[in-house]
Short mmCIF file of C-alpha atoms and ligand atoms in Angstrom, two decimals:
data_model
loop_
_atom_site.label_atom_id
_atom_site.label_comp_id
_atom_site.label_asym_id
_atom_site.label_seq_id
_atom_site.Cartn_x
_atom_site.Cartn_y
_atom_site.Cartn_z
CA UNK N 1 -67.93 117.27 -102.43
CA UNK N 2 -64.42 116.94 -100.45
CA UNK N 3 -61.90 118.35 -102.52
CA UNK N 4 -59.32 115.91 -101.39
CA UNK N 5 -61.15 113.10 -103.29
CA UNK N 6 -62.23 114.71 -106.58
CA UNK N 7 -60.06 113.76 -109.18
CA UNK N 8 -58.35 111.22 -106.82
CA UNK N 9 -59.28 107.34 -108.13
CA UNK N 10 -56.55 105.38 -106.37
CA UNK N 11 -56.67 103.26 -102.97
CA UNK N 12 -53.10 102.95 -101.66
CA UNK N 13 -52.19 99.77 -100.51
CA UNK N 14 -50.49 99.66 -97.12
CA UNK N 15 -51.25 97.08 -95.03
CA UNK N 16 -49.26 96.54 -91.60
CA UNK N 17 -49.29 93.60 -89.24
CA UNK N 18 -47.06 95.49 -86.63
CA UNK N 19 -48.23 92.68 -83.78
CA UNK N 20 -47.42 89.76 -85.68
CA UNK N 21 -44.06 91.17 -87.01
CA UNK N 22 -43.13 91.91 -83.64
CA UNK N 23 -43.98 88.35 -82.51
CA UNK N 24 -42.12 87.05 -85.01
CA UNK N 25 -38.51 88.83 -84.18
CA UNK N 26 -39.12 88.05 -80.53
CA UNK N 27 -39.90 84.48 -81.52
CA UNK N 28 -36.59 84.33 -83.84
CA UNK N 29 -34.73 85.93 -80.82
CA UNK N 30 -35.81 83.76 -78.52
CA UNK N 31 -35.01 80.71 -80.53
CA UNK N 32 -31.37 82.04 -81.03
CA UNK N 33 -31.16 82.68 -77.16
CA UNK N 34 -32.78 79.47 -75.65
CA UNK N 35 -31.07 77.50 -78.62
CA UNK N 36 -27.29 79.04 -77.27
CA UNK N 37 -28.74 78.48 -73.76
CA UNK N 38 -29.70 74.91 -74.41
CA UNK N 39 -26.55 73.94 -75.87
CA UNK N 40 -24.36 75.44 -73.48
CA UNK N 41 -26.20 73.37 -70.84
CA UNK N 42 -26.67 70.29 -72.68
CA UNK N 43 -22.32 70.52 -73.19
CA UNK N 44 -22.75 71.28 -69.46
CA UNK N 45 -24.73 68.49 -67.93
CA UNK N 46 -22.58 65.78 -70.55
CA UNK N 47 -19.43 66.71 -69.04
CA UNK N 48 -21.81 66.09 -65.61
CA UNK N 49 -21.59 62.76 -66.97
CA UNK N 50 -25.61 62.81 -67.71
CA UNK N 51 -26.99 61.20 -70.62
CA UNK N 52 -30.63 61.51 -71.55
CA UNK N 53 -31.11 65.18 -70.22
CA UNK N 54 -28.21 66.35 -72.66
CA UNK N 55 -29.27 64.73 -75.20
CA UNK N 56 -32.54 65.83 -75.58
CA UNK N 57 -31.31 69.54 -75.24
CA UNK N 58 -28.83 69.10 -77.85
CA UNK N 59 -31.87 68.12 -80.11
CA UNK N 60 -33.81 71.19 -79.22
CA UNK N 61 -30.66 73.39 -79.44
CA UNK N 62 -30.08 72.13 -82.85
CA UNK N 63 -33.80 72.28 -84.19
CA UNK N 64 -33.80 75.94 -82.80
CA UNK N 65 -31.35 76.98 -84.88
CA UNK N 66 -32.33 75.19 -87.81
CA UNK N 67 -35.53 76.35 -87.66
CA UNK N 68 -35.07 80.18 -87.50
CA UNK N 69 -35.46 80.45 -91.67
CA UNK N 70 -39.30 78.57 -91.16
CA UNK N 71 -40.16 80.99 -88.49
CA UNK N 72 -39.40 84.24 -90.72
CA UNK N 73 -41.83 82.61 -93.20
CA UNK N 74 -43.98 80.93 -91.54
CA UNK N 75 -48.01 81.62 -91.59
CA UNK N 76 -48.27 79.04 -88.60
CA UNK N 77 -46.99 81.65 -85.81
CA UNK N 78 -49.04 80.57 -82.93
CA UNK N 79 -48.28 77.61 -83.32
CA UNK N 80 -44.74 77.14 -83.84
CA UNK N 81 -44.56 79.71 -80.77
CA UNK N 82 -46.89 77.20 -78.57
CA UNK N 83 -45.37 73.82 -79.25
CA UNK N 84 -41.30 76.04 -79.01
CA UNK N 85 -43.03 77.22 -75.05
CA UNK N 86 -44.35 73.70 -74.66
CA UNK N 87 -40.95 72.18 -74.87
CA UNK N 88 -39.18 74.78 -73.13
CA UNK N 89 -41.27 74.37 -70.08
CA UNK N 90 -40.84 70.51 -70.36
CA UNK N 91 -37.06 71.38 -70.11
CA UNK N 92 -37.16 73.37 -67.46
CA UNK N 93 -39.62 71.60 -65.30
CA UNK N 94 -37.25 68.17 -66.25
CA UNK N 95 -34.48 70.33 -64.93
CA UNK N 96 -36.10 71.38 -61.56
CA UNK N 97 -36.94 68.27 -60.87
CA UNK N 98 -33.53 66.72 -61.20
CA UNK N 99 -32.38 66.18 -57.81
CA UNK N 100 -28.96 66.99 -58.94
CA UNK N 101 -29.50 69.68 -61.20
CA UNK N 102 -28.22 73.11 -60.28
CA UNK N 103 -29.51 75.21 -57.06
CA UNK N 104 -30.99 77.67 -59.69
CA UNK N 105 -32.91 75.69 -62.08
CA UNK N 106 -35.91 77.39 -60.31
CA UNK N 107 -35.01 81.12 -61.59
CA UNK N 108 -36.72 79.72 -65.05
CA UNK N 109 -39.75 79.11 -63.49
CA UNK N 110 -40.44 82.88 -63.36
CA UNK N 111 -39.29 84.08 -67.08
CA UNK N 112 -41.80 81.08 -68.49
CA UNK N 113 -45.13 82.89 -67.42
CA UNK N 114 -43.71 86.22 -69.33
CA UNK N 115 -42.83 84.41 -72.05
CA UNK N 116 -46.54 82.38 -72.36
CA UNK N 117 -48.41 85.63 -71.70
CA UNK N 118 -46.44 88.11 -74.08
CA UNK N 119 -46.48 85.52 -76.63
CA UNK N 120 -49.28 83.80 -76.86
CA UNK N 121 -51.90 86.50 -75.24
CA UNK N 122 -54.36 85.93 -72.29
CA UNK N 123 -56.05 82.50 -72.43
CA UNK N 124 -53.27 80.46 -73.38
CA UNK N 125 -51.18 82.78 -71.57
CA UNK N 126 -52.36 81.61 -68.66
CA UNK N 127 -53.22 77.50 -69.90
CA UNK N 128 -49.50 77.47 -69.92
CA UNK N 129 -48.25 79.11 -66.91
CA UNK N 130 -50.96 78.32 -64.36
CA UNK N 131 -50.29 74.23 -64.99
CA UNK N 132 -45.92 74.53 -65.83
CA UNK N 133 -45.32 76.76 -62.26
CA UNK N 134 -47.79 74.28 -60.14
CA UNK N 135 -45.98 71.67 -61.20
CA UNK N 136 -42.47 73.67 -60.89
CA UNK N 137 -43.23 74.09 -57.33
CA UNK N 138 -44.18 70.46 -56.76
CA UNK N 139 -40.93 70.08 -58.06
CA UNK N 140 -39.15 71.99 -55.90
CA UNK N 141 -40.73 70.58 -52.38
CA UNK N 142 -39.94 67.33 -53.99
CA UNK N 143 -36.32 68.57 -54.61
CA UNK N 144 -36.04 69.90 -51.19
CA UNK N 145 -37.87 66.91 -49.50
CA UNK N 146 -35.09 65.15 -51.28
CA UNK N 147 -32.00 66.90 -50.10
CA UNK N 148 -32.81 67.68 -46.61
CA UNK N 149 -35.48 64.57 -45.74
CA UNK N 150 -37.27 66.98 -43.26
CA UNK N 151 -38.46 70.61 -44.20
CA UNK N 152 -37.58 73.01 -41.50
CA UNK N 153 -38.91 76.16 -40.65
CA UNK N 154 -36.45 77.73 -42.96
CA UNK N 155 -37.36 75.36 -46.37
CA UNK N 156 -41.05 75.83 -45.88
CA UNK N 157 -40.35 79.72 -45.96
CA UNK N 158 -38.47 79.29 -49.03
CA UNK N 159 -40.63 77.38 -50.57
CA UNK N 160 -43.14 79.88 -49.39
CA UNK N 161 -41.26 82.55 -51.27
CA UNK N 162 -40.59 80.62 -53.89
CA UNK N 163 -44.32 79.84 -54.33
CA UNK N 164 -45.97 83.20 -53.97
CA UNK N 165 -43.27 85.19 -56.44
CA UNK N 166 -44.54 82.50 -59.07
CA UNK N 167 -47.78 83.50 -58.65
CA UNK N 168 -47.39 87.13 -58.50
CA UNK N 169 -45.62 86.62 -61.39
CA UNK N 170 -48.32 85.00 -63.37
CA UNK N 171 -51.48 87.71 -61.77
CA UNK N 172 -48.91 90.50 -62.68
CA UNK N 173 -48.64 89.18 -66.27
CA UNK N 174 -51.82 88.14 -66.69
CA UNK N 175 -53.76 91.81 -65.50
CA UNK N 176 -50.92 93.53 -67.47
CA UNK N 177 -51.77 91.27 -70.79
CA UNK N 178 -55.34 91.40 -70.08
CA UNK N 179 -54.96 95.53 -70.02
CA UNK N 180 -52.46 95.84 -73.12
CA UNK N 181 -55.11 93.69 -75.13
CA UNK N 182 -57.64 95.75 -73.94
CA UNK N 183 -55.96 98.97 -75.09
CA UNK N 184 -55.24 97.21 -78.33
CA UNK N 185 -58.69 95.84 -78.81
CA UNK N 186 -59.54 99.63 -78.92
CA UNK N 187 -56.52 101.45 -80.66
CA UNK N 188 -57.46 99.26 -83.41
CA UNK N 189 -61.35 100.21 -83.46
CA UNK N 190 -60.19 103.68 -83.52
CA UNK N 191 -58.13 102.80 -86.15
CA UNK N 192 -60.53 101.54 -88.24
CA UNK N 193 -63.43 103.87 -87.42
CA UNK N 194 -64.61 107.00 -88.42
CA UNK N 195 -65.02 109.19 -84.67
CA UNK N 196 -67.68 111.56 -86.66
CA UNK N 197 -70.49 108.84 -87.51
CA UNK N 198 -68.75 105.90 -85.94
CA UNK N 199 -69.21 103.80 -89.03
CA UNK N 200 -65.90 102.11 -90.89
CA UNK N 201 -63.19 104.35 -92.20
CA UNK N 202 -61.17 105.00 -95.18
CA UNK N 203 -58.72 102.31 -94.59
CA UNK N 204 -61.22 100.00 -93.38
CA UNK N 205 -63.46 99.91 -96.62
CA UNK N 206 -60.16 99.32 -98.37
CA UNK N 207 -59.62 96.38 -96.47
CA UNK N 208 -63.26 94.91 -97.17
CA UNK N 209 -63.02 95.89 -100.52
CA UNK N 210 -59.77 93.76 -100.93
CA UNK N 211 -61.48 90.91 -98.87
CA UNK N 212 -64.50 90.62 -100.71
CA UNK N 213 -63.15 91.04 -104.03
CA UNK N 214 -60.89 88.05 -102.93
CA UNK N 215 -64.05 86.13 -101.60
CA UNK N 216 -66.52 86.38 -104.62
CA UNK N 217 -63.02 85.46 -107.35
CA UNK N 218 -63.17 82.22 -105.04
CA UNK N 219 -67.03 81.88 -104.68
CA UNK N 220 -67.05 83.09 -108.19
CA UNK N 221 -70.21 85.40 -107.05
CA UNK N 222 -70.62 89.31 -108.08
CA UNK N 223 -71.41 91.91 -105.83
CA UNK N 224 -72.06 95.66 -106.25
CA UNK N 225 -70.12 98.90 -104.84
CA UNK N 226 -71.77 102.12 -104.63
CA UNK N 227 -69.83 105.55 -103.69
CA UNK N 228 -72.51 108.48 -102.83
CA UNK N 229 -71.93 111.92 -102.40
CA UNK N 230 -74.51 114.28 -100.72
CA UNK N 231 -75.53 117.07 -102.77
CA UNK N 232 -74.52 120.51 -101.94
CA UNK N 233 -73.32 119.65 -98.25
CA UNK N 234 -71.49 122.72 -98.61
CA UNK N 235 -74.67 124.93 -98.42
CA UNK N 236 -75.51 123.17 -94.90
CA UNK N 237 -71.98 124.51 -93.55
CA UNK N 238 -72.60 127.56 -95.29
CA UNK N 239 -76.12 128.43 -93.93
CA UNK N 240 -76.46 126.63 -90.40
CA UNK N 241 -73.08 126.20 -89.82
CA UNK N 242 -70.17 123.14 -89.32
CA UNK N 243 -71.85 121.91 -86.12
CA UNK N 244 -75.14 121.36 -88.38
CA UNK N 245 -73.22 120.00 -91.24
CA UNK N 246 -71.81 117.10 -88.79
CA UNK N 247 -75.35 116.49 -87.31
CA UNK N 248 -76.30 115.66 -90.99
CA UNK N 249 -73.41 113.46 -91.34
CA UNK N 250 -74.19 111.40 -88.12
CA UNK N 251 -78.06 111.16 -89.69
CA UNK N 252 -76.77 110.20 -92.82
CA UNK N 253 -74.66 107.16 -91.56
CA UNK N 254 -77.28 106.19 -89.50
CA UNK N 255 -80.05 106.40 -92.98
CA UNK N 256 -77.05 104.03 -94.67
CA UNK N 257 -77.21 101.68 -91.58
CA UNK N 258 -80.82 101.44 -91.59
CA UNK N 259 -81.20 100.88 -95.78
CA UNK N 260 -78.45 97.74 -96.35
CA UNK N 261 -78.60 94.56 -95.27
CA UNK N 262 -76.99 92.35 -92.75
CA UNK N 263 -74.48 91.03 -94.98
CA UNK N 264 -73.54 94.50 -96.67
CA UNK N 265 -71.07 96.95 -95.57
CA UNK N 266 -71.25 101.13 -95.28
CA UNK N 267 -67.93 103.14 -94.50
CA UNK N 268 -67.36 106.83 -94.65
CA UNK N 269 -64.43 107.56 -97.14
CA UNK N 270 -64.18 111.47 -95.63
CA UNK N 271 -65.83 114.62 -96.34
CA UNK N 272 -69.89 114.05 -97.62
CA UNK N 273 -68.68 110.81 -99.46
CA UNK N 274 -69.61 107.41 -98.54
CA UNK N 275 -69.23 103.43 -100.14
CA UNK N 276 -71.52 100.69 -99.97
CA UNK N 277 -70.91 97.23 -100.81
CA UNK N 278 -74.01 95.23 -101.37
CA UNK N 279 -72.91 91.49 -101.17
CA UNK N 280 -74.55 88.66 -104.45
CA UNK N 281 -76.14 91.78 -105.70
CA UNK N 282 -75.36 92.53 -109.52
CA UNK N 283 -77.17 93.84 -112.54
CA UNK N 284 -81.02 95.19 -112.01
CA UNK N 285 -80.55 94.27 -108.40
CA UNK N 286 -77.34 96.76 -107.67
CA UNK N 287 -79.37 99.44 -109.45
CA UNK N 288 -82.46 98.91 -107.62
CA UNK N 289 -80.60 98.99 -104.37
CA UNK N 290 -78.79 101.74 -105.10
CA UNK N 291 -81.78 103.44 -105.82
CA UNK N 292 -83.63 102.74 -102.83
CA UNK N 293 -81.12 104.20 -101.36
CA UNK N 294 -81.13 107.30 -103.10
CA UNK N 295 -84.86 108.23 -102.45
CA UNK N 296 -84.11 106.91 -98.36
CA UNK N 297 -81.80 110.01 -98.35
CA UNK N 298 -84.26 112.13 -99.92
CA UNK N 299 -87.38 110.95 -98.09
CA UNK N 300 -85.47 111.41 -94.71
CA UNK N 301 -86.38 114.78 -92.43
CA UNK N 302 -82.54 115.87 -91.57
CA UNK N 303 -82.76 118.18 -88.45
CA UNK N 304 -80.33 120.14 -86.85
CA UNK N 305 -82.25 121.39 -83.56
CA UNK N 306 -85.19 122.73 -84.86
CA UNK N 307 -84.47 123.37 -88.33
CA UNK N 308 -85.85 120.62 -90.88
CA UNK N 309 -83.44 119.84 -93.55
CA UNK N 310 -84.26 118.37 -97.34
CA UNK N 311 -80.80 116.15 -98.95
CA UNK N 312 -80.01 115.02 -102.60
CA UNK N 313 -77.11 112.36 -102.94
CA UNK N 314 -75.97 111.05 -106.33
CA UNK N 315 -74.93 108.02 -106.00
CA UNK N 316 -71.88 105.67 -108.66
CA UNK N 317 -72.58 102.41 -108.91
CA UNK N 318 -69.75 99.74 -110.40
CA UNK N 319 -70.49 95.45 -110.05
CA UNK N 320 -67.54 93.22 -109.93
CA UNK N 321 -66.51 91.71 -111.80
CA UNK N 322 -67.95 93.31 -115.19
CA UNK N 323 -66.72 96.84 -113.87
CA UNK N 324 -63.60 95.41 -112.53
CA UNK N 325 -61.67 92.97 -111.51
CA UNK N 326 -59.63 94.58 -108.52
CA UNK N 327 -60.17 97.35 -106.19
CA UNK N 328 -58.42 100.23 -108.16
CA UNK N 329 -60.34 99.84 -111.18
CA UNK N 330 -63.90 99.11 -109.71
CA UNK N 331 -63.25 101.77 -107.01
CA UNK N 332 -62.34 103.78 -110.30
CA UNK N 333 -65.51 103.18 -112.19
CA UNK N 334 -67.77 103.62 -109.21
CA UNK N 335 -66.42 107.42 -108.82
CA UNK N 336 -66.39 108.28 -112.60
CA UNK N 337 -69.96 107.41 -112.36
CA UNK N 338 -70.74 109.70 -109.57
CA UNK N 339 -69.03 112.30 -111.05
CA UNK N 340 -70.92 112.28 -114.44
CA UNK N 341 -73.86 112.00 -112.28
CA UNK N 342 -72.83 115.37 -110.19
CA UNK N 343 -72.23 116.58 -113.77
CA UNK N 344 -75.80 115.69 -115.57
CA UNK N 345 -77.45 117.19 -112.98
CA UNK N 346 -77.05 115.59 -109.35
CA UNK N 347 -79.47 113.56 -107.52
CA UNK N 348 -79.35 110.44 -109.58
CA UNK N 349 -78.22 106.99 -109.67
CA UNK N 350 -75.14 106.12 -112.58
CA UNK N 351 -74.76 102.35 -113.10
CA UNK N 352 -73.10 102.52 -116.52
N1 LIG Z 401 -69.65 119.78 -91.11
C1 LIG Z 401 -68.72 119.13 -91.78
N2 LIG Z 401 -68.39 119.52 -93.03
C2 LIG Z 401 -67.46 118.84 -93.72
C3 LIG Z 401 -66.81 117.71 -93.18
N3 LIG Z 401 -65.92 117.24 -94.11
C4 LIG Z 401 -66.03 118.04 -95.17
N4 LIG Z 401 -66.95 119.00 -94.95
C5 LIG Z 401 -67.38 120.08 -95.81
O1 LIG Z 401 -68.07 119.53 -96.93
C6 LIG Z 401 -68.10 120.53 -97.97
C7 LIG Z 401 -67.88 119.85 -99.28
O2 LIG Z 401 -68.07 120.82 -100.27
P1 LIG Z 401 -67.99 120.51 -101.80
O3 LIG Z 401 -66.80 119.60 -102.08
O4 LIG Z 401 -68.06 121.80 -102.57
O5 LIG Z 401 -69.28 119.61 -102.10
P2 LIG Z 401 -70.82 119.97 -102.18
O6 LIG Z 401 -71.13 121.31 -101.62
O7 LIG Z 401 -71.56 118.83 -101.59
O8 LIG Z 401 -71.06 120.02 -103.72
P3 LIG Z 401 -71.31 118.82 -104.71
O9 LIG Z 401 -70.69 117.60 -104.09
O10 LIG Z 401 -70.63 119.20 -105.98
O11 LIG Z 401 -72.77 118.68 -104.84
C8 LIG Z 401 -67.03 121.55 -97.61
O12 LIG Z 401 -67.67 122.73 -97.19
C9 LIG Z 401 -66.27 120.92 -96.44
O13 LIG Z 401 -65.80 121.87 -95.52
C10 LIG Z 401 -67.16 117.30 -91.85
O14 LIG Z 401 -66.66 116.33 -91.30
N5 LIG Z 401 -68.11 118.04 -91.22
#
């Protein structure tokens, strides 16, 4: 049994949402920024003598800043990031179209597809941008065709420019966010996996243990945990070596895989030591489980290249919410149990 667990009953609670924190202080950033932004041109375009345009950006100026206390508490992120882009891009795509709005309205055009992508992700990512810098660019042979009546040579290869940096913009974001996603997408597989016997980690069963203690208190449904420990794993190590030891482990997770159902869930705590949670299964039913379970681990040939190998487990068995109402104390109850049953002998189901 891995010394690092014996004795050891609790399950640490640290949770962290690193992406969405980080969303959030760019988000409240932003707000400040575009909000100071937005007022300083809305003061700008007033003294310009325009009406509608400064009004509206005094609006948004002032509902940026009044809205930074939501955003810190907020569980509608997405959202409130979406419909904040949404109206920034009507702003700026107002603004390039205003024939006589400044010469470098169009500079916004690029910092909108960063904004969508890092924000938002891929998909909508690029539902924003694509749409806000075709129209952008309509805007600006509109603006042009407005100014000089004719487009020269010269105006077409600005526009040109103007045109294919937009676009590079938005492929440059958009293989960058697809990658970073990617990388994410795995980092956070890794972190949740075990690399030995690829099945759910440590922290990962403490997760699902959380969630589907918080699922059956609303469904108001029981459901069983089991914690097994092989028998004498030690003597593997000892007498075929580590390299045969983490053959057995691999078998083992794939025994556990094969024996629960759909619905149920098998992680690898560390060491020899693994938790199932059998989903609506209480009472006769957890022990019967866990008992099928028992003799799958005993009927099962182990091999490590030739060599045929013969397990025991013992196996603690704990039902929420009669052993527990949280994941501490059922967690708790489920390793006492296997530890009187490594005590009375080994090889054996406990289930009170
Ligand atoms: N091969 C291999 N061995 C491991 C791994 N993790 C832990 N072990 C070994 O597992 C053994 C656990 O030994 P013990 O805690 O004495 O448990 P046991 O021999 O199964 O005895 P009981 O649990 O009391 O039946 C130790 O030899 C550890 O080195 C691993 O990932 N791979």
């Amino acid at each position: 049994m891995q010394q690092d667990y014996k004795g050891h009953h609790s399950l640490p609670e640290a949770e962290f949402n690193i992406a969405d924190d980080h969303r959030r202080l760019m988000i409240r950033l932003l707000f400040v920024l575009a909000s100071i932004v937005v007022l300083t041109f809305s003061l700008l375009n007033f003294l310009e003598g325009l009406r509608i345009l400064p009004a509206i950006q005094l609006c948004c100026g002032l509902f940026g800043l009044a809205s930074l206390h939501r955003i810190q508490k907020t569980r509608h992120l997405t959202r409130w990031t979406f419909w904040f882009l949404l109206t920034l891009f009507i702003i700026v795509t107002f603004a390039v179209y205003t024939v006589d709005g400044s010469d470098t309205n169009f500079v916004w055009i690029y910092i909108m597809p960063v904004l969508a992508y890092s924000m938002l992700g891929l998909r909508p990512g690029l539902l924003l941008s694509l749409p806000f810098v075709l129209i952008c660019i309509g805007g600006l042979i509109w603006h042009y065709w407005n100014i000089y009546e004719v487009l020269t040579a010269r105006t077409i290869a600005n526009l040109v420019n103007l045109a294919a940096a937009g676009l590079l913009v938005i492929l440059f974001m958009h293989y960058y966010e697809r990658g970073r996603a990617d990388t994410q997408r795995q980092l956070l597989h890794m972190a949740a996996t075990d690399a030995l016997t690829n099945l759910p980690n440590r922290g990962e069963f403490q997760r699902t243990l959380r969630s589907t203690i918080a699922h059956s208190t609303r469904k108001n449904t029981p459901f069983t945990l089991i914690v097994l420990d092989l028998d004498h794993f030690k003597q593997v190590n000892d007498t075929h070596g580590h390299d045969a030891g983490d053959q057995v482990l691999k078998q083992l997770g794939h025994c556990l895989q094969r024996n629960i159902r759909a619905s149920d869930f098998v992680a690898r705590l560390g060491g020899e030591e693994f938790a199932i949670i059998f989903r609506d299964a209480a009472g006769n039913e957890a022990g019967t489980l866990a008992e099928s379970i028992r003799q799958a681990i005993a009927d099962m040939p182990f091999h490590y290249d030739d060599t045929g190998l013969s397990l025991r487990a013992t196996l603690g068995v704990a039902t929420f919410p009669d052993d527990g109402k949280d994941s501490t104390t059922l967690y708790k109850m489920a390793d006492e149990r296997l530890y009187r049953g490594k005590r009375e002998g080994r090889d054996r189901v406990v289930t009170a």
